[in-house]
Coordinates of C-alpha atoms in Angstrom, one line a residue:
Chain A
M1 CA 56.1 171.0 168.7
T2 CA 52.3 171.3 168.6
I3 CA 49.8 170.9 165.9
T4 CA 46.7 173.0 165.6
A5 CA 43.4 172.7 163.7
M6 CA 42.7 175.5 161.2
T7 CA 39.0 175.9 160.3
S8 CA 37.6 176.5 156.8
K9 CA 36.5 179.9 158.0
E10 CA 40.1 180.8 158.9
V11 CA 41.4 179.5 155.5
T12 CA 38.6 181.6 153.8
Q13 CA 39.9 184.7 155.5
K14 CA 43.4 184.0 154.2
V15 CA 42.0 183.6 150.7
I16 CA 40.1 186.9 150.9
N17 CA 43.0 188.8 152.5
K18 CA 45.4 187.2 150.0
E19 CA 47.7 186.0 152.8
P20 CA 50.5 183.6 152.1
L21 CA 50.0 179.9 153.1
F22 CA 51.9 176.8 152.2
I23 CA 49.5 173.9 151.6
L24 CA 50.8 170.3 152.0
D25 CA 48.0 168.4 150.3
V26 CA 48.3 164.7 151.2
R27 CA 45.5 163.4 149.0
N28 CA 46.3 161.2 146.0
E29 CA 47.5 163.0 142.9
S30 CA 44.4 162.7 140.8
D31 CA 42.2 164.2 143.6
F32 CA 44.6 167.1 144.0
Q33 CA 44.8 167.7 140.2
D34 CA 41.0 167.7 140.0
W35 CA 40.3 170.1 142.9
K36 CA 42.3 171.9 145.6
I37 CA 42.1 175.0 147.9
E38 CA 42.8 178.0 145.7
G39 CA 44.4 181.1 147.0
G40 CA 46.2 184.0 145.3
N41 CA 49.3 183.7 147.5
F42 CA 49.1 180.0 148.3
E43 CA 51.9 177.6 147.5
Y44 CA 51.4 173.8 147.2
L45 CA 53.1 170.5 147.6
N46 CA 51.1 167.4 146.8
I47 CA 52.5 164.2 148.4
P48 CA 50.0 161.4 149.1
Y49 CA 50.0 160.4 152.8
F50 CA 50.6 156.8 151.9
E51 CA 54.0 157.8 150.5
L52 CA 55.0 159.2 153.9
L53 CA 54.1 156.3 156.1
D54 CA 57.8 155.5 156.7
G55 CA 58.6 159.1 157.6
V56 CA 58.5 162.7 156.5
E57 CA 62.3 163.3 156.4
E58 CA 62.5 163.1 152.6
I59 CA 60.1 166.1 152.2
M60 CA 61.6 168.3 154.9
D61 CA 63.8 170.3 152.5
R62 CA 60.7 171.0 150.3
L63 CA 58.8 172.7 153.2
P64 CA 59.3 176.4 154.0
T65 CA 60.5 177.6 157.3
D66 CA 59.1 181.2 156.9
K67 CA 55.5 180.4 156.1
D68 CA 52.5 178.8 157.8
I69 CA 52.0 175.2 156.7
L70 CA 48.6 173.7 156.4
V71 CA 48.3 169.9 155.9
V72 CA 45.1 169.0 153.9
C73 CA 43.4 165.7 153.1
A74 CA 39.9 164.5 152.2
K75 CA 38.4 164.1 155.7
E76 CA 41.2 165.2 158.1
G77 CA 42.4 161.8 159.4
S78 CA 45.5 161.5 157.2
S79 CA 46.3 165.2 157.6
I80 CA 46.4 164.8 161.4
M81 CA 48.7 161.8 161.1
I82 CA 51.1 163.7 158.8
A83 CA 50.9 166.9 160.9
D84 CA 51.8 164.8 163.9
M85 CA 54.8 163.3 162.1
L86 CA 56.0 166.8 161.1
S87 CA 55.5 168.0 164.6
E88 CA 57.7 165.2 165.9
V89 CA 60.6 166.4 163.7
G90 CA 60.2 169.9 165.0
L91 CA 57.8 171.8 162.7
N92 CA 54.8 173.9 163.8
V93 CA 52.0 173.0 161.4
S94 CA 48.2 173.1 161.2
Y95 CA 45.8 170.7 159.6
L96 CA 42.5 171.6 157.9
S97 CA 39.7 170.8 160.3
G98 CA 37.3 168.4 158.6
G99 CA 39.4 168.3 155.5
M100 CA 38.2 169.0 151.9
K101 CA 34.8 167.6 152.9
V102 CA 34.1 170.5 155.2
W103 CA 35.9 173.0 152.9
S104 CA 33.4 172.1 150.2
E105 CA 30.5 172.9 152.5
H106 CA 31.8 176.1 154.0
L107 CA 29.6 179.1 153.3
E108 CA 30.8 182.7 154.0
P109 CA 27.9 185.2 154.2
V110 CA 28.9 188.7 152.8
K111 CA 26.7 191.7 152.7
V112 CA 26.6 192.9 149.1
G113 CA 24.6 196.1 149.6
D114 CA 21.5 197.9 150.8
L115 CA 18.2 198.1 149.1
R116 CA 16.5 201.4 148.5
D117 CA 13.7 201.4 151.1
G118 CA 15.6 199.6 153.8
G119 CA 16.6 196.0 153.6
E120 CA 19.8 194.3 152.5
I121 CA 21.1 191.7 150.1
Y122 CA 23.6 189.1 151.2
Q123 CA 25.7 186.7 149.2
F124 CA 26.7 183.3 150.6
V125 CA 30.0 182.4 149.1
R126 CA 30.7 178.7 148.9
I127 CA 34.4 179.3 148.7
G128 CA 35.6 175.8 148.1
K129 CA 33.2 175.0 145.2
G130 CA 32.6 178.4 143.8
C131 CA 28.8 178.5 144.3
L132 CA 27.0 181.7 145.2
S133 CA 23.6 182.0 146.8
Y134 CA 21.6 184.9 148.0
M135 CA 19.3 186.3 150.7
V136 CA 17.2 189.3 150.1
V137 CA 15.9 190.8 153.3
S138 CA 13.2 193.5 153.8
N139 CA 10.9 194.4 156.6
G140 CA 11.4 191.2 158.5
E141 CA 10.9 189.0 155.4
A142 CA 13.5 187.1 153.4
A143 CA 13.9 185.4 150.0
I144 CA 16.6 182.9 149.3
I145 CA 18.0 182.3 145.8
D146 CA 20.0 179.3 144.6
S147 CA 20.5 177.9 148.0
T148 CA 23.0 175.0 148.7
R149 CA 22.0 171.9 150.6
M150 CA 23.5 173.4 153.8
T151 CA 20.1 174.7 154.7
D152 CA 20.7 175.3 158.4
I153 CA 23.1 178.1 157.5
Y154 CA 20.3 180.1 155.8
L155 CA 17.8 179.2 158.5
D156 CA 20.1 180.3 161.3
F157 CA 21.2 183.4 159.5
A158 CA 17.6 184.5 158.8
E159 CA 16.8 183.9 162.5
S160 CA 19.8 185.9 163.6
I161 CA 18.6 189.0 161.7
G162 CA 15.0 188.5 162.7
A163 CA 13.7 187.7 159.2
K164 CA 11.1 185.1 158.2
I165 CA 11.8 183.3 154.9
T166 CA 8.8 183.7 152.7
H167 CA 10.1 182.9 149.2
V168 CA 12.7 180.5 147.9
F169 CA 13.9 180.5 144.3
D170 CA 16.2 178.5 142.0
T171 CA 17.2 180.3 138.8
H172 CA 17.5 177.0 137.1
L173 CA 17.7 173.2 137.7
H174 CA 21.3 172.9 139.0
A175 CA 23.7 170.3 137.8
D176 CA 26.7 171.0 140.0
H177 CA 25.2 171.1 143.4
I178 CA 22.2 169.9 145.3
S179 CA 19.7 172.6 145.9
G180 CA 18.4 173.2 149.4
G181 CA 15.4 175.1 148.1
R182 CA 12.8 172.5 148.6
V183 CA 13.9 171.7 152.1
I184 CA 14.0 175.3 153.2
A185 CA 10.6 175.9 151.7
E186 CA 9.2 172.9 153.5
K187 CA 10.7 173.9 156.9
T188 CA 9.5 177.5 156.7
N189 CA 6.3 177.2 154.7
A190 CA 7.8 179.5 152.1
T191 CA 6.8 179.3 148.4
Y192 CA 9.3 177.5 146.3
W193 CA 9.6 178.9 142.8
L194 CA 11.2 177.0 139.8
P195 CA 11.3 177.8 136.1
P196 CA 8.6 175.4 134.7
K197 CA 10.7 174.6 131.6
D198 CA 13.4 173.2 133.8
A199 CA 10.9 171.4 136.1
T200 CA 9.0 169.2 133.6
E201 CA 10.3 166.1 135.3
V202 CA 10.2 167.2 139.0
L203 CA 8.3 165.0 141.4
F204 CA 7.2 167.7 143.9
E205 CA 5.0 170.7 144.1
Y206 CA 6.4 174.1 143.1
E207 CA 5.3 177.5 142.0
P208 CA 6.1 178.1 138.3
L209 CA 8.4 181.0 137.9
E210 CA 8.0 182.7 134.5
G211 CA 9.4 185.8 132.9
G212 CA 7.5 188.9 134.0
N213 CA 6.6 187.5 137.4
D214 CA 7.0 190.0 140.2
V215 CA 7.4 188.8 143.8
T216 CA 7.3 191.3 146.7
I217 CA 9.5 190.7 149.8
G218 CA 8.4 192.6 152.9
H219 CA 5.7 195.2 152.4
T220 CA 7.7 197.8 150.6
K221 CA 8.6 198.1 147.0
I222 CA 11.3 195.5 146.8
N223 CA 10.5 193.6 143.8
I224 CA 12.1 190.5 142.4
H225 CA 11.4 190.7 138.7
A226 CA 12.0 187.5 136.8
L227 CA 13.6 187.7 133.4
Y228 CA 13.6 184.6 131.2
S229 CA 17.1 184.1 130.0
P230 CA 17.6 180.5 128.6
G231 CA 21.0 179.1 127.5
H232 CA 22.6 177.3 130.4
T233 CA 19.3 175.4 130.7
I234 CA 16.1 176.0 128.7
G235 CA 14.3 177.4 131.8
S236 CA 17.2 179.6 133.2
T237 CA 15.7 182.8 134.6
S238 CA 17.5 185.9 135.9
F239 CA 16.1 188.2 138.6
V240 CA 16.3 192.0 138.8
V241 CA 16.1 192.8 142.5
D242 CA 15.0 196.3 143.5
E243 CA 16.0 197.5 140.1
M244 CA 19.6 197.5 141.3
Y245 CA 20.8 193.9 141.2
L246 CA 20.8 191.4 138.4
L247 CA 21.0 187.9 139.7
S248 CA 22.3 186.2 136.6
G249 CA 22.2 182.6 137.7
D250 CA 24.5 180.4 135.5
I251 CA 24.1 182.6 132.4
L252 CA 26.6 185.3 133.0
F253 CA 29.6 185.2 135.4
I254 CA 32.2 187.9 136.1
D255 CA 35.0 186.4 134.0
S256 CA 33.1 183.8 132.0
I257 CA 29.7 182.7 130.7
G258 CA 27.4 179.7 131.3
R259 CA 28.0 176.5 129.4
P260 CA 25.0 175.1 127.5
D261 CA 25.7 171.4 127.6
L262 CA 24.9 170.1 131.1
A263 CA 21.4 169.0 130.2
G264 CA 22.7 167.4 127.0
L265 CA 21.5 169.9 124.5
A266 CA 24.6 172.1 123.8
Q267 CA 23.9 172.7 120.1
D268 CA 20.3 173.5 120.6
W269 CA 20.8 176.0 123.3
V270 CA 23.7 178.0 121.8
A271 CA 21.3 180.3 120.1
D272 CA 19.3 180.8 123.3
L273 CA 22.5 181.6 125.2
R274 CA 23.5 184.1 122.6
E275 CA 20.1 185.7 122.6
S276 CA 20.1 186.0 126.4
L277 CA 23.5 187.5 126.6
Y278 CA 23.6 189.6 123.5
K279 CA 20.0 190.8 123.3
R280 CA 18.0 190.4 126.5
Y281 CA 20.8 191.6 128.8
R282 CA 21.7 194.4 126.4
E283 CA 18.3 195.9 127.0
L284 CA 18.9 196.2 130.7
S285 CA 20.5 199.1 132.5
E286 CA 24.3 199.0 132.5
D287 CA 24.2 200.2 136.1
L288 CA 22.8 196.9 137.4
I289 CA 25.1 195.1 139.7
V290 CA 25.6 191.5 138.4
L291 CA 25.4 188.8 141.1
P292 CA 26.1 185.4 139.5
A293 CA 25.5 181.9 140.9
H294 CA 29.2 180.9 140.5
F295 CA 32.7 182.0 140.3
M296 CA 35.6 180.1 138.7
I297 CA 38.8 181.7 140.0
M298 CA 39.7 183.6 143.1
D299 CA 40.6 186.6 141.0
E300 CA 36.8 187.1 140.7
L301 CA 36.5 187.9 144.4
N302 CA 36.2 191.5 145.4
E303 CA 38.2 192.8 148.4
N304 CA 35.5 191.9 150.9
G305 CA 35.2 188.4 149.5
S306 CA 32.0 189.1 147.5
V307 CA 31.6 188.4 143.8
S308 CA 29.9 191.2 141.9
E309 CA 30.4 193.7 139.0
K310 CA 28.5 196.3 137.1
L311 CA 26.8 195.0 134.0
G312 CA 28.3 197.8 131.9
T313 CA 31.8 196.8 133.1
L314 CA 31.1 193.2 132.0
F315 CA 29.9 194.3 128.6
S316 CA 33.3 195.8 128.0
R317 CA 35.5 193.3 129.9
N318 CA 33.9 189.9 129.8
H319 CA 35.3 188.0 126.8
G320 CA 32.1 185.9 126.5
L321 CA 30.1 189.1 125.9
N322 CA 32.5 190.4 123.2
I323 CA 32.4 187.8 120.4
D324 CA 30.9 189.4 117.3
D325 CA 31.1 186.3 115.2
E326 CA 28.3 183.8 115.9
N327 CA 30.3 180.8 114.7
E328 CA 33.2 181.7 116.9
F329 CA 30.7 182.0 119.8
R330 CA 29.3 178.6 119.0
K331 CA 32.7 177.1 119.0
L332 CA 33.6 178.7 122.4
V333 CA 30.6 177.2 124.1
T334 CA 30.5 173.8 122.5
E335 CA 34.1 172.8 121.8
N336 CA 36.9 172.2 124.3
L337 CA 34.6 172.4 127.2
P338 CA 36.0 171.7 130.7
P339 CA 35.0 168.3 132.2
Q340 CA 31.5 168.2 133.4
P341 CA 30.8 168.6 137.1
N342 CA 31.2 165.4 139.2
A343 CA 28.0 163.2 139.2
Y344 CA 26.1 166.0 137.4
Q345 CA 23.3 163.6 136.1
E346 CA 22.7 162.3 139.6
I347 CA 22.7 165.8 141.0
R348 CA 20.1 166.8 138.4
E349 CA 17.9 163.8 139.3
T350 CA 18.3 164.7 143.0
N351 CA 17.1 168.2 142.3
M352 CA 14.1 166.8 140.5
G353 CA 13.2 164.7 143.5
K354 CA 13.7 161.5 141.5
I355 CA 16.4 160.1 143.8
N356 CA 17.0 160.8 147.5
P357 CA 20.6 160.0 148.4
D358 CA 21.6 160.3 152.0
T359 CA 23.8 163.1 153.3
E360 CA 27.1 161.2 152.9
K361 CA 26.2 160.3 149.3
Q362 CA 25.3 163.9 148.6
R363 CA 28.6 165.1 149.9
E364 CA 30.4 162.6 147.6
M365 CA 28.3 163.6 144.6
E366 CA 29.3 167.3 145.1
I367 CA 33.1 166.7 145.4
G368 CA 35.1 169.0 143.2
P369 CA 34.7 172.4 141.5
N370 CA 31.4 173.6 140.0
R371 CA 32.5 173.7 136.3
C372 CA 29.4 175.5 135.0
A373 CA 31.3 178.1 133.0
V374 CA 33.3 178.5 129.8
R375 CA 36.0 181.1 129.3
Chain B
M1 CA 40.2 134.3 144.2
E2 CA 42.6 132.7 146.7
A3 CA 44.3 135.0 149.1
N4 CA 47.2 134.2 151.4
K5 CA 45.9 136.6 154.0
V6 CA 42.7 138.6 154.7
L7 CA 42.7 142.0 156.3
D8 CA 39.5 143.3 157.8
A9 CA 39.6 147.1 157.6
K10 CA 35.8 147.6 157.7
G11 CA 34.7 150.6 159.7
L12 CA 38.2 152.2 159.7
A13 CA 38.6 155.7 158.5
C14 CA 41.4 157.0 156.4
P15 CA 44.4 156.6 156.9
M16 CA 44.0 153.4 158.8
P17 CA 43.0 151.0 155.9
I18 CA 46.3 151.8 154.1
V19 CA 48.4 151.8 157.3
K20 CA 47.1 148.3 158.1
T21 CA 47.4 147.2 154.5
K22 CA 51.1 148.2 154.5
K23 CA 51.8 146.4 157.7
A24 CA 50.0 143.2 156.5
M25 CA 51.9 143.4 153.2
N26 CA 55.2 143.5 155.0
E27 CA 54.5 140.0 156.4
L28 CA 53.9 138.5 153.0
E29 CA 56.3 137.1 150.5
N30 CA 56.6 138.5 146.9
G31 CA 53.9 137.1 144.7
Q32 CA 51.5 136.4 147.6
V33 CA 48.1 138.0 147.6
L34 CA 46.5 140.1 150.4
E35 CA 42.7 140.4 150.4
I36 CA 41.4 143.7 152.0
H37 CA 37.9 144.5 153.1
A38 CA 37.2 148.2 153.7
T39 CA 34.2 150.5 154.0
D40 CA 35.9 153.9 153.6
K41 CA 35.0 155.1 150.1
G42 CA 38.4 156.8 149.7
A43 CA 40.1 153.5 150.0
K44 CA 39.5 152.7 146.4
N45 CA 41.6 155.5 144.8
D46 CA 44.1 155.5 147.6
L47 CA 44.8 151.7 147.6
T48 CA 45.1 151.8 143.8
A49 CA 47.6 154.6 143.9
W50 CA 49.5 153.1 146.9
A51 CA 49.8 149.7 145.2
K52 CA 51.1 151.2 142.0
S53 CA 53.6 153.4 143.8
G54 CA 54.8 150.5 145.9
G55 CA 55.3 148.2 142.9
H56 CA 52.4 145.9 143.9
E57 CA 49.6 144.7 141.6
L58 CA 45.9 145.4 142.3
V59 CA 44.6 142.1 140.8
K60 CA 41.0 142.5 141.5
H61 CA 38.5 144.9 143.0
E62 CA 34.8 144.4 143.8
E63 CA 32.0 146.0 145.8
E64 CA 29.5 143.9 147.8
D65 CA 26.9 145.3 150.2
N66 CA 28.9 148.5 150.6
V67 CA 32.0 146.6 151.4
L68 CA 34.9 147.3 149.1
K69 CA 37.1 144.3 148.4
F70 CA 40.6 144.4 147.0
W71 CA 43.1 141.7 146.1
I72 CA 46.7 143.0 146.0
K73 CA 49.6 140.8 144.8
K74 CA 52.9 141.8 146.5
G75 CA 55.5 143.0 144.1

């Protein structure tokens, strides 16, 4: 029997199309418990590869015969070994090309919609980690918001659609992933905008992004209007693009809200978070399409793989927007929080320019889910 | 710490450090200690879990100039 490599892109399509897949994850148990490939119709078996060195016979009766089997490990080496062993005993299996390392870095560009005077907005779905970034395109110019460190993907994409990147934004100082904003701005001579209240310790030049700023992309009326919305961080800023899309950063997600503790000031920022969600956002049009910087669960994906919802719908359905009692709200966002993202302090320092880890170290720091939300 | 055998697994990628460790361990008697040098970062969690599941004891672990060193007593 043969073994084949399955790419992260192919696995992403199975997630989006809700196809069945049996995942034999051969990483150790703690890594599997911490973070795995999520899919609505995926089934899992976690047996570390080092338990199978003497043979795979003992797990044969736990593997399906009527489903595709994908063997997954951290970097692919062990999954190839186990896939080979399964193949020798007569199974047709695939392994995940590049392992979880590549899964974590895979970005799937999805068009979210058109802008009014021509132009488009694209969402880059980092499916393995739940991070969302954006490209707004108009008249041959492009803006990028909340980019990941996989900068070539944005640069190549912009080139493929004939757009020049002129502005780069981060809605806040990220704690779960390393921003590619500064690198993209340097490579393209674009302006890099950061909220100054999040950038008090950064060691590089940036343009201060403040509430009320308007930035024009292309020469038409496509405005990116900044809306100060603290809570996840003190500087967190949302954008209203073309009066149609609300880029909510890490303040509001589809099925959850931002957590206020990743910069160490949970109690101080609860009131800001509540004010942003319950007052500032309430003043906006309910027809705005919310485009957040994260998703937590695959149920938040739309049928085309994008993550978006009308603000009005979130006002009625998102639990975090429907807590009348302030104390109850305080409890939700400060107690029983999920674990913090892996290496979040080092990630923040990297995003401030204080430390400059190499690519391999950056990969390692970003291992695991984003964990920026509370439900 | 005195080891009965030293395994150099530097530069090897997963799964080889564990494959070689298992093989080297087979050649030792119960109670003897194997010292392993590896550079693959994943070796730390994997060797710890492997030793535990195999009834061996991870006696000591240290990191020196990006080389991970482990001492495992055969159980």
